[in-house]
PDB file of C-alpha atoms in Angstrom:
ATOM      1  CA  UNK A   1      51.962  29.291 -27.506  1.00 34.00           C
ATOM      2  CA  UNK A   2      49.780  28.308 -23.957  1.00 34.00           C
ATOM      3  CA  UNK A   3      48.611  24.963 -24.069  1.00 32.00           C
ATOM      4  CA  UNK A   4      44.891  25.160 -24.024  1.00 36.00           C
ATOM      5  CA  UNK A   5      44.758  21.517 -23.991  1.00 35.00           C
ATOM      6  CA  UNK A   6      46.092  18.492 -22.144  1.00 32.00           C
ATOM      7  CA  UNK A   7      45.623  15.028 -21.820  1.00 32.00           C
ATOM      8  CA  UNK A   8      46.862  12.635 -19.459  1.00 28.00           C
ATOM      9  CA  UNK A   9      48.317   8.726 -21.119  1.00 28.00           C
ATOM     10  CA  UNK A  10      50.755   9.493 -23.895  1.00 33.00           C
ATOM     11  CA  UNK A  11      50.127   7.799 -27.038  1.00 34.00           C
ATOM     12  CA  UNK A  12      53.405   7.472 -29.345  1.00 35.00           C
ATOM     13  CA  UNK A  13      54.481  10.439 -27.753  1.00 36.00           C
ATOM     14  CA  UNK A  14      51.016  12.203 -28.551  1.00 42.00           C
ATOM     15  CA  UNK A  15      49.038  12.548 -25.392  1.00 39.00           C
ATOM     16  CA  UNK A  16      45.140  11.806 -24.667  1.00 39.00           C
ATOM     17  CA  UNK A  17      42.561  11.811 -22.481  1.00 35.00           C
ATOM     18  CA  UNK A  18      39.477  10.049 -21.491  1.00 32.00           C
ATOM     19  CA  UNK A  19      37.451  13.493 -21.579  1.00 33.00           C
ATOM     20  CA  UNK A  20      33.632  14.132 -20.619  1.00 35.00           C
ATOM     21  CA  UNK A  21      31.786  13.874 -23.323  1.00 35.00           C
ATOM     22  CA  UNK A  22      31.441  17.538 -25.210  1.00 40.00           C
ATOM     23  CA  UNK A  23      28.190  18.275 -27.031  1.00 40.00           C
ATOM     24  CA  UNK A  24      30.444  20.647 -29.546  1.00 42.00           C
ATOM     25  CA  UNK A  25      31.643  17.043 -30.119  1.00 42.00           C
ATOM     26  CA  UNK A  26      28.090  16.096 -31.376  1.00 40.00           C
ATOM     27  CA  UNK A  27      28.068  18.494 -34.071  1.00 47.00           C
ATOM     28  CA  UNK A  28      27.872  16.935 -37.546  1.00 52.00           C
ATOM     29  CA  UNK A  29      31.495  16.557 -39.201  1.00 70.00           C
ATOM     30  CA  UNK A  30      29.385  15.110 -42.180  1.00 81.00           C
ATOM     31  CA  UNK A  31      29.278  17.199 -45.251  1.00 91.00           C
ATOM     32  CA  UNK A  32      26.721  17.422 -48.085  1.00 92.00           C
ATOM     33  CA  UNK A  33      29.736  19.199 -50.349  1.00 96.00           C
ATOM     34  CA  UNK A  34      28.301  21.206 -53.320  1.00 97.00           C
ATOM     35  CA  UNK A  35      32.463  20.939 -54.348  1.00 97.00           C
ATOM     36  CA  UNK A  36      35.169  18.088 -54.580  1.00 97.00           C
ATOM     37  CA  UNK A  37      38.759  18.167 -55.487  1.00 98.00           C
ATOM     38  CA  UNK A  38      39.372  15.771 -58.109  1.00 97.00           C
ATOM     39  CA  UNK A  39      42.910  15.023 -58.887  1.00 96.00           C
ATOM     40  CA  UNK A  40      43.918  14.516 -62.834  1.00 95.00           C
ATOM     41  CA  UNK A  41      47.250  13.624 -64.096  1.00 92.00           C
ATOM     42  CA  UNK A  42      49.884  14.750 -61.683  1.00 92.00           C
ATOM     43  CA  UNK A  43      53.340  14.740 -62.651  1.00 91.00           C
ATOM     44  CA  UNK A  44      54.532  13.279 -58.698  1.00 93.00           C
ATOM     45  CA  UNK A  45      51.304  11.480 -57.531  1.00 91.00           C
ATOM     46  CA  UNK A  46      52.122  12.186 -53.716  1.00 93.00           C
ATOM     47  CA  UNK A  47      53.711  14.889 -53.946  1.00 94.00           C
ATOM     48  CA  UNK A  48      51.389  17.197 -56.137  1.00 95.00           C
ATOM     49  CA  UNK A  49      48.456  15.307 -54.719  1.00 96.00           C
ATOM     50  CA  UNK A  50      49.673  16.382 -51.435  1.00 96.00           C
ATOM     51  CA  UNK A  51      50.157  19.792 -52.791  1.00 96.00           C
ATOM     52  CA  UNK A  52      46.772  19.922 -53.915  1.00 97.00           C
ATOM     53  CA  UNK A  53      44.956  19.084 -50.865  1.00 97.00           C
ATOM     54  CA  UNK A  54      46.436  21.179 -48.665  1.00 97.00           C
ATOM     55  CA  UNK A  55      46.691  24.537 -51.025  1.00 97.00           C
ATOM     56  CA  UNK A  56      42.612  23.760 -50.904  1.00 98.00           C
ATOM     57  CA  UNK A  57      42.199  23.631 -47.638  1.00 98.00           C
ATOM     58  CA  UNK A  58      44.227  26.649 -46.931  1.00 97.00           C
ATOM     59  CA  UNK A  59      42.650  28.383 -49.583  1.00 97.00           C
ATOM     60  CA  UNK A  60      39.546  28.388 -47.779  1.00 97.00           C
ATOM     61  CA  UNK A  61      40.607  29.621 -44.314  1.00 97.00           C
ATOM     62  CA  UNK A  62      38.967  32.604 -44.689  1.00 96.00           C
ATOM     63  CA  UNK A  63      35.883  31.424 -44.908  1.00 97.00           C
ATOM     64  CA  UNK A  64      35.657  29.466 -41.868  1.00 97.00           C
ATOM     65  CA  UNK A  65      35.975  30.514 -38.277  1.00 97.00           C
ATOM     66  CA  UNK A  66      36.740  27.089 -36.860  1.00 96.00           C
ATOM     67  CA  UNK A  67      39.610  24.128 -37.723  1.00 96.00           C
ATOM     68  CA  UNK A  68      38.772  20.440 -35.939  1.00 95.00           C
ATOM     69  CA  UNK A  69      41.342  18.125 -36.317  1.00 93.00           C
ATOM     70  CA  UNK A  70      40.536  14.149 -35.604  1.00 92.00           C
ATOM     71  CA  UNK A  71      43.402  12.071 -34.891  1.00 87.00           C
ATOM     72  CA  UNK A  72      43.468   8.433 -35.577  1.00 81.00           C
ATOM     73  CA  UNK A  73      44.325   7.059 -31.855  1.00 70.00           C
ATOM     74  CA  UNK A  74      45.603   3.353 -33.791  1.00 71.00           C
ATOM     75  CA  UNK A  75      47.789   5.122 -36.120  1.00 69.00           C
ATOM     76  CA  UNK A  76      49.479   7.260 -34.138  1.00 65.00           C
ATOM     77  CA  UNK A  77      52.480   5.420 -32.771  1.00 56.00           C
ATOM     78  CA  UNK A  78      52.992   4.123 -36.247  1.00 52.00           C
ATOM     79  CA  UNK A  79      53.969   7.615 -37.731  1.00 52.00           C
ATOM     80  CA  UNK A  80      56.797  10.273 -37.666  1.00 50.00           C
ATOM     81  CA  UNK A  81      54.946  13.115 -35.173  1.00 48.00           C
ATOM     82  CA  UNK A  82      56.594  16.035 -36.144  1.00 54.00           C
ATOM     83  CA  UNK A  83      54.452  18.480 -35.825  1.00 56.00           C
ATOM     84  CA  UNK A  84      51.691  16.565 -35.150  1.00 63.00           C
ATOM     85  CA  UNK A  85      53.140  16.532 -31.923  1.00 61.00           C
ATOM     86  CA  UNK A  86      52.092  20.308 -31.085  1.00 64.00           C
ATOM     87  CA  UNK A  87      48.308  19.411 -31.563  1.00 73.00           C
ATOM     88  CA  UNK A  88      47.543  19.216 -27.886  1.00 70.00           C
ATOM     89  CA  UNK A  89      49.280  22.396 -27.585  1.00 77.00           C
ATOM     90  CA  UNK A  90      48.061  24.625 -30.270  1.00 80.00           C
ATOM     91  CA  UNK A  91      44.427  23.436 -30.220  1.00 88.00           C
ATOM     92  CA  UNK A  92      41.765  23.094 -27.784  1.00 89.00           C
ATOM     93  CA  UNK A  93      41.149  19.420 -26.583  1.00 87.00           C
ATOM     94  CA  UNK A  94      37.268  19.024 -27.454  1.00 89.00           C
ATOM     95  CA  UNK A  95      36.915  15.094 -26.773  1.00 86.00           C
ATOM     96  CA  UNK A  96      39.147  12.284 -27.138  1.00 81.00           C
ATOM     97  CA  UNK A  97      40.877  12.453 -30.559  1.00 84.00           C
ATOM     98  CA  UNK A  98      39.440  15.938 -31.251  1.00 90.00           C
ATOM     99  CA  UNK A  99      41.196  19.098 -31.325  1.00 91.00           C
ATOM    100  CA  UNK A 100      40.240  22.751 -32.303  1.00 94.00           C
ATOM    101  CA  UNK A 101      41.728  25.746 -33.180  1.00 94.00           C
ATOM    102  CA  UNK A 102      39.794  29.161 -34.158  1.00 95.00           C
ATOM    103  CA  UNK A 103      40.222  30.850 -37.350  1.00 96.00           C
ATOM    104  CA  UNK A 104      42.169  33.193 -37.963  1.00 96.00           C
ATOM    105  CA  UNK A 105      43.898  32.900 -34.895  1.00 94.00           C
ATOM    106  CA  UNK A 106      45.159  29.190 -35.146  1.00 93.00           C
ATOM    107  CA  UNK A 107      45.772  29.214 -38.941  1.00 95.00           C
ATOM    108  CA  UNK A 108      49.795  29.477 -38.717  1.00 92.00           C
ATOM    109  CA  UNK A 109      49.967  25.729 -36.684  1.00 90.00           C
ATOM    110  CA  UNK A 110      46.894  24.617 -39.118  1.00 93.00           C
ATOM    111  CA  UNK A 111      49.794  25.391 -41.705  1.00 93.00           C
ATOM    112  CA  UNK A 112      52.223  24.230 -39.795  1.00 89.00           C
ATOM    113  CA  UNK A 113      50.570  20.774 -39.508  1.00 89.00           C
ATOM    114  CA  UNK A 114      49.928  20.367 -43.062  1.00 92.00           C
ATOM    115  CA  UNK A 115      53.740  21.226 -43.994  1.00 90.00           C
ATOM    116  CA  UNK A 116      55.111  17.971 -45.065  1.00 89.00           C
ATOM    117  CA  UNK A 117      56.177  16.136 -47.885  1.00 90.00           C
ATOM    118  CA  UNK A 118      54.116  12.700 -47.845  1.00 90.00           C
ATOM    119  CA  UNK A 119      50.813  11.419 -46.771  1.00 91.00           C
ATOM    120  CA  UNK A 120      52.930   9.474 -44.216  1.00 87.00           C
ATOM    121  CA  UNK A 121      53.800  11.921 -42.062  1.00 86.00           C
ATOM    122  CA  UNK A 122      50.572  13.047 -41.176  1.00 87.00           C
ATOM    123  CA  UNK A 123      49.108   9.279 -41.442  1.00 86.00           C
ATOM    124  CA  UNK A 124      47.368   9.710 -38.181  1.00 86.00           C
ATOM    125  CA  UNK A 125      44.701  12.836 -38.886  1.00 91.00           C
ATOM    126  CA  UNK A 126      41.798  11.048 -40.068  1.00 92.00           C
ATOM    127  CA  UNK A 127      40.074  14.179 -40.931  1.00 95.00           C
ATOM    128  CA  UNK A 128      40.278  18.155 -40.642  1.00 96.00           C
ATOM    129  CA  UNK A 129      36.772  19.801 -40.574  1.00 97.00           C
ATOM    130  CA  UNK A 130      36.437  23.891 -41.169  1.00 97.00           C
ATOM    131  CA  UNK A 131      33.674  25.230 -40.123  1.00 96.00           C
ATOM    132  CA  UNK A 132      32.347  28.507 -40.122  1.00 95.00           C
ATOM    133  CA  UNK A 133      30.518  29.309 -36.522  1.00 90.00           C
ATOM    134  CA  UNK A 134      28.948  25.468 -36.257  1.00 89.00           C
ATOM    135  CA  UNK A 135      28.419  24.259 -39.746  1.00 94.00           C
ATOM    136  CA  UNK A 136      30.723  22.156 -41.542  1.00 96.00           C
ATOM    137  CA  UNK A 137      32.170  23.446 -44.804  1.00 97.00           C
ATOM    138  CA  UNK A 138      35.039  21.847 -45.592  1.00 98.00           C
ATOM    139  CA  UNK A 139      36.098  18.229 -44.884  1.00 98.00           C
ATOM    140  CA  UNK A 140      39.882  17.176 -45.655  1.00 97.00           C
ATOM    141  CA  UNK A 141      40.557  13.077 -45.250  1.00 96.00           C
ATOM    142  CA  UNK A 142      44.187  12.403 -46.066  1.00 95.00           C
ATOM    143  CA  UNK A 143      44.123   9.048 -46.333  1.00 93.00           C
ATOM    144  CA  UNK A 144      41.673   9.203 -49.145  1.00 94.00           C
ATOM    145  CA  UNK A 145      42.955  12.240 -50.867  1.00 95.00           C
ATOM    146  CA  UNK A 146      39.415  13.734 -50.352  1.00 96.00           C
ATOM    147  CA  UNK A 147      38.747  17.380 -50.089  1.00 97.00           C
ATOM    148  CA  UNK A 148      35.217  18.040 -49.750  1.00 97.00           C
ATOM    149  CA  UNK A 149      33.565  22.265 -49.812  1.00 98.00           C
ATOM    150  CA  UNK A 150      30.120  23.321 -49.020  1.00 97.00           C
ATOM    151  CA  UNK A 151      29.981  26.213 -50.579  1.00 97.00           C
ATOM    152  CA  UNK A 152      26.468  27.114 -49.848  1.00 95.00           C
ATOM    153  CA  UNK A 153      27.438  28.106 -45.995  1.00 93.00           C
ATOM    154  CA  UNK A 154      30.510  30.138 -47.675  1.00 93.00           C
ATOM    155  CA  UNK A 155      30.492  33.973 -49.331  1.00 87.00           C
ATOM    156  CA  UNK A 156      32.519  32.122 -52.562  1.00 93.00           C
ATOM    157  CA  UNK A 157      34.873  29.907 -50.542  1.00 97.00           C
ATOM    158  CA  UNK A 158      34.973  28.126 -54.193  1.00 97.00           C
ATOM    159  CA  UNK A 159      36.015  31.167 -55.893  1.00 96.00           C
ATOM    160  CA  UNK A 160      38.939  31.249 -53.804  1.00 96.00           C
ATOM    161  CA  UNK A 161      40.233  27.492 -53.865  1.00 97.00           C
ATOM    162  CA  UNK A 162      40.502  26.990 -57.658  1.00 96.00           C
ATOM    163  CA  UNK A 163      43.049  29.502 -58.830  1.00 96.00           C
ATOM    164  CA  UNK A 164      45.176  28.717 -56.008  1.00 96.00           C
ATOM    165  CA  UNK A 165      45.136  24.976 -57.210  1.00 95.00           C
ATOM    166  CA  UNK A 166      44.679  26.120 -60.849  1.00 92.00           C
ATOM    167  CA  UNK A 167      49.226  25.205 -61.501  1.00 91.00           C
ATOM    168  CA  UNK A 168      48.397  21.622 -61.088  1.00 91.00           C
ATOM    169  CA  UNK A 169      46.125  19.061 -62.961  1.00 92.00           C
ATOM    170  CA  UNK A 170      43.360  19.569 -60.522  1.00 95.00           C
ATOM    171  CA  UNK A 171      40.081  20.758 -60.300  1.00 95.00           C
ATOM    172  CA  UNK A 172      37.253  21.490 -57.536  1.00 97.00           C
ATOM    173  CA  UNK A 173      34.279  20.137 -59.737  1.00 97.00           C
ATOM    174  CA  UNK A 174      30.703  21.275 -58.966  1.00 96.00           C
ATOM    175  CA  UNK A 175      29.027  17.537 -57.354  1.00 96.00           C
ATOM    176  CA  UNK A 176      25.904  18.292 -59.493  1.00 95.00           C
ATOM    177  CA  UNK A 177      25.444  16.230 -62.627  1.00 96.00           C
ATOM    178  CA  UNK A 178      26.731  17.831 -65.496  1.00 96.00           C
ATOM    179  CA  UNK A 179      25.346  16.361 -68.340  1.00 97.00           C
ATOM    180  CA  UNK A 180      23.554  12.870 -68.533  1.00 97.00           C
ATOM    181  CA  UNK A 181      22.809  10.935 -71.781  1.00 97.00           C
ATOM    182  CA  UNK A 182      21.857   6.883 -73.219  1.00 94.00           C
ATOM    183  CA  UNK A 183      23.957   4.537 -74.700  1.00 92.00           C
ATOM    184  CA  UNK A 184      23.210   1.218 -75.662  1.00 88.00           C
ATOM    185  CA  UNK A 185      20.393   0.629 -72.821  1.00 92.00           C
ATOM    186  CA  UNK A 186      22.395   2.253 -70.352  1.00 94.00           C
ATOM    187  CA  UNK A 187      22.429   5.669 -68.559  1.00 96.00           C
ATOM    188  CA  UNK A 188      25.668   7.009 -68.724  1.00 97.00           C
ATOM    189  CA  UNK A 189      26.239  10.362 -66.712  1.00 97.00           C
ATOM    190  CA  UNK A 190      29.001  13.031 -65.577  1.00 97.00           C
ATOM    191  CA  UNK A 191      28.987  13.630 -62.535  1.00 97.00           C
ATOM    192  CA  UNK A 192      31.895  14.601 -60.462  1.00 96.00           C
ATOM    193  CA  UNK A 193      33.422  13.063 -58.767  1.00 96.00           C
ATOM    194  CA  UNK A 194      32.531  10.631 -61.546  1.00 96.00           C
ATOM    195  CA  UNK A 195      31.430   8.902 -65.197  1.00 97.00           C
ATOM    196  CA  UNK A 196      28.603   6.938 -63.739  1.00 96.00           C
ATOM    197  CA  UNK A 197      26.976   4.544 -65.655  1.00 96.00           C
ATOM    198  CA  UNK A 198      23.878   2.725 -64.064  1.00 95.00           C
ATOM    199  CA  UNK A 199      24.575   2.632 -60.485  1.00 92.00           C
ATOM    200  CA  UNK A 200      28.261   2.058 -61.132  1.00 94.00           C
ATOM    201  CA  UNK A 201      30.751   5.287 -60.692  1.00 94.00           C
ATOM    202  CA  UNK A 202      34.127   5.193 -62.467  1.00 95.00           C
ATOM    203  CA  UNK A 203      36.444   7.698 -60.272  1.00 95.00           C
ATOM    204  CA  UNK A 204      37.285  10.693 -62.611  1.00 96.00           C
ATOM    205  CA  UNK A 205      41.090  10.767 -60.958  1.00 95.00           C
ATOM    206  CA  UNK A 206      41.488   7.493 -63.161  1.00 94.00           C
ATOM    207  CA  UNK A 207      40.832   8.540 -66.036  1.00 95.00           C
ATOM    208  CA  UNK A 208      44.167   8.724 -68.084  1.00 95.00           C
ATOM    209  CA  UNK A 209      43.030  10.635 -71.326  1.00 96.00           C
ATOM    210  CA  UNK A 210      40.239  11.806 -72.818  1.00 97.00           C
ATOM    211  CA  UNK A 211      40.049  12.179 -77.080  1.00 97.00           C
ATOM    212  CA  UNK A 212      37.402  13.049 -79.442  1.00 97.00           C
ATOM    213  CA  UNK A 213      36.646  11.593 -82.758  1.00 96.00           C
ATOM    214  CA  UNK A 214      33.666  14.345 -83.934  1.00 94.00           C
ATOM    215  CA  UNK A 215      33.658  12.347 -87.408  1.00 95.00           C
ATOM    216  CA  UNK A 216      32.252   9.823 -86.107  1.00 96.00           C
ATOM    217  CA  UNK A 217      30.791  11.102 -83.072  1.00 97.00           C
ATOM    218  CA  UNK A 218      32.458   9.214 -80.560  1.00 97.00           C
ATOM    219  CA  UNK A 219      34.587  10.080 -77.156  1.00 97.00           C
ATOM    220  CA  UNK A 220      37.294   7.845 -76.020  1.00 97.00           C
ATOM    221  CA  UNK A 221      37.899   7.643 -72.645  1.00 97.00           C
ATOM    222  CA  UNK A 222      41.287   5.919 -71.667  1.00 96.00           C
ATOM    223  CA  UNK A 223      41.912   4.837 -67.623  1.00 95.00           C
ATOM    224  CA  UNK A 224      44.796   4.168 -65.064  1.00 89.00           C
ATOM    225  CA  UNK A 225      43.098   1.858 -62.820  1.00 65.00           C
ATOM    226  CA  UNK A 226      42.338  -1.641 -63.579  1.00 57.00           C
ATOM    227  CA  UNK A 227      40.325  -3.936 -61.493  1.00 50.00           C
ATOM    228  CA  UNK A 228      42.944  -5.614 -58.723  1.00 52.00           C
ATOM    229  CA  UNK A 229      42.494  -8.340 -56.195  1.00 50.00           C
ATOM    230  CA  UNK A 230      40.159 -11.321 -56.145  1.00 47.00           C
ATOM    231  CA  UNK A 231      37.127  -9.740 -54.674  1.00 48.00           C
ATOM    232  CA  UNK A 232      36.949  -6.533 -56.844  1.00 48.00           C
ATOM    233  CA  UNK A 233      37.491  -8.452 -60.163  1.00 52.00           C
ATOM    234  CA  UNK A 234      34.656 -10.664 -58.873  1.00 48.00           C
ATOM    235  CA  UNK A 235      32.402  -7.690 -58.746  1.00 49.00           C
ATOM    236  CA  UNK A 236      33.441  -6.134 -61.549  1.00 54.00           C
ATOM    237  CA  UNK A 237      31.760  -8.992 -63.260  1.00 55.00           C
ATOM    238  CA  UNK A 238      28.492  -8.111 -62.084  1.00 57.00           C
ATOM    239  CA  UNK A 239      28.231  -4.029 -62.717  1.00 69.00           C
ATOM    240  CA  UNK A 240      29.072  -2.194 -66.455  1.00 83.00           C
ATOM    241  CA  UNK A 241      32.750  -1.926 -66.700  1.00 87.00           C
ATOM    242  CA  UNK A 242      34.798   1.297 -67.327  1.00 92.00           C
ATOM    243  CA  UNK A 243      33.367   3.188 -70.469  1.00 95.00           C
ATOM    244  CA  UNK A 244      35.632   3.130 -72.944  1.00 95.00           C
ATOM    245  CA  UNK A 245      33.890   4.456 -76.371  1.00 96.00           C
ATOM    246  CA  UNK A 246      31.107   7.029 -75.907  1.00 97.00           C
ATOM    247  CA  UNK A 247      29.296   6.673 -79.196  1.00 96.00           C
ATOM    248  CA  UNK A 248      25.821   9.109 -79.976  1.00 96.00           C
ATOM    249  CA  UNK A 249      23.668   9.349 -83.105  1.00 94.00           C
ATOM    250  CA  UNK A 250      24.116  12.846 -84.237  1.00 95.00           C
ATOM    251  CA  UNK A 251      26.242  15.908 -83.865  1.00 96.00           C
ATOM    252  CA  UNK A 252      24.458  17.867 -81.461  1.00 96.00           C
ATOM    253  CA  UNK A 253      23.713  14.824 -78.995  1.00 96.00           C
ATOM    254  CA  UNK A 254      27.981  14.360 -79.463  1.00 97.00           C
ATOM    255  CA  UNK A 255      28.856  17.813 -79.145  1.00 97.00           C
ATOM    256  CA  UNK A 256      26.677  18.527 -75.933  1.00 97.00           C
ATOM    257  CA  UNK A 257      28.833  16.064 -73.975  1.00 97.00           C
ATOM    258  CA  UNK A 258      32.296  16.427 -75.897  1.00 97.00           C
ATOM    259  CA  UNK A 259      32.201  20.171 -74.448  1.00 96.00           C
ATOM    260  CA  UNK A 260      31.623  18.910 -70.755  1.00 97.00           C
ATOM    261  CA  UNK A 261      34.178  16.385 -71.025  1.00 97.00           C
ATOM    262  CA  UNK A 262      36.812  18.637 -73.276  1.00 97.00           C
ATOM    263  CA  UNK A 263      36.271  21.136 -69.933  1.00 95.00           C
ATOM    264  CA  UNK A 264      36.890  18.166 -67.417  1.00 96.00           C
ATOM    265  CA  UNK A 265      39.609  16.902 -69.174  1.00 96.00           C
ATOM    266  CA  UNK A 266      41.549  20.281 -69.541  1.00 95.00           C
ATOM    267  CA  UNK A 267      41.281  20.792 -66.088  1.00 94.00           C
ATOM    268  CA  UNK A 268      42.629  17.289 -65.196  1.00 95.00           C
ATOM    269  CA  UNK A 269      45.324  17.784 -67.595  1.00 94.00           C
ATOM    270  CA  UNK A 270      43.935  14.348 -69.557  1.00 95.00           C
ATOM    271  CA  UNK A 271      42.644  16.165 -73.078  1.00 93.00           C
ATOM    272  CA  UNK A 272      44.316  14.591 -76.144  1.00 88.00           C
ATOM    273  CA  UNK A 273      44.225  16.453 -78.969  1.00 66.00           C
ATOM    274  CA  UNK A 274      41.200  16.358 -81.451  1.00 55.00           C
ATOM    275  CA  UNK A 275      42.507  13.741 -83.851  1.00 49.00           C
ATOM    276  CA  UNK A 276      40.262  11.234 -85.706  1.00 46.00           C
ATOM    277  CA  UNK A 277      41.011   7.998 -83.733  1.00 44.00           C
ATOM    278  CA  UNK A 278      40.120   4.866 -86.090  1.00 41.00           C
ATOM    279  CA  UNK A 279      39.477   1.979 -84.245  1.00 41.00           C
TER     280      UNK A 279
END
């Protein structure tokens, strides 16, 4: 393939450029993402979160005319290039750090790039941006297992992403608030890519298992993470903690959340069966 793109001081064996500055460059990589890939309860937490991310963003090529890739200029000597190393080759230079490929055309080194077995290896991209003519519709950040989809700019981008994820405990989750109820003085919601309750959000890719008692109207909600390290048990004093017991005063209040959560939960792969839990 021509090299469309060069730069001049090589970086861990990755070369850049002080570059005028582009206005493409200027164009928003933000996203206001009507979708987000949660991940649920993978059997290898790298490698089927790794899986995951990338079988989204591929599943959404077609949708977008455009790839930008950012690389992380500090992290770059610190990883195994591998491909990585073809960047400045199969995409355009745009500014310093910023690559871009067109789509179709460049979606065979997109691939290429997003072939490997651990976050590790691809440690430097800080984020991949589709985007179909100049709007952003997907944004990929590896380091914090984020997919993100607009899927108002797409023709059902959505549509095509989930069954292609739909083998692993995984789900792109609508962002809108799903169902929102009160508990004990609080306001307790869910809404991907989280429980909220208050101001505080509870990351749904924690939650461990999800059970229903409909006896006595009550969801239990069971999570992985637990509050580490001096400064985040010291907040954790000052916000709700994780919800545990979901408790509500009659069946249909119960059964109008149960349903969003049973749906949740099967798609995370978290849903316990329906046995009366006594507690």
């Amino acid at each position: 393939m021509p090299v469309r793109g060069t730069v001049d001081v090589a970086v861990g064996g990755l070369k850049r450029s002080p570059h005028e500055h582009s206005p493409v460059a200027d164009h928003a990589t933000r996203i206001d993402p009507t979708h987000v890939l949660v991940l649920g309860a993978l059997d290898d937490p790298e490698r089927d979160a790794l899986v995951s991310c990338h079988t989204a963003v591929l599943a959404a090529l077609d949708h977008a005319t455009a790839v930008d890739v950012f690389l992380d200029a500090d992290r770059i000597a610190g990883v195994s290039l591998g491909s990585l190393a073809d960047v400045g080759e199969a995409f355009s230079l745009v500014t310093d750090g910023q690559y871009r490929g067109s789509l179709p055309e460049d979606a065979a080194p997109l691939a290429q790039l997003l072939d490997v077995r651990t976050f590790d290896e691809i440690a430097a991209i800080e984020r991949i941006v589709l985007r179909r003519d100049e709007t952003p519709v997907l944004v990929y950040r590896p380091d914090e297992r984020l997919v993100e989809l607009d899927d108002r700019a797409t023709d059902g981008a959505a549509a095509d992403v989930r069954p292609e994820i739909s083998d692993y405990p995984a789900g792109l989750l609508q962002t809108t608030q799903i169902v929102q109820w009160r508990q004990d003085g609080r306001e307790y919601a869910l809404h991907p890519p989280a429980v909220t309750v208050d101001d505080a959000a509870f990351d749904l890719s924690n939650l461990a298992s999800v059970s229903f008692d409909r006896d006595r109207h009550r969801i239990y909600l069971a999570w992985d993470a637990t509050e580490q390290g001096f400064l985040s048990r010291l907040a954790a004093q000052f916000r709700p903690s994780r919800p545990t017991t979901l408790t509500f005063d009659s069946d249909p209040a119960y059964q109008r959340v149960a349903q969003e959560f049973r749906s949740v939960g099967d798609t995370l792969g978290v849903l316990a069966e329906d046995e009366p839990m006594r507690h």
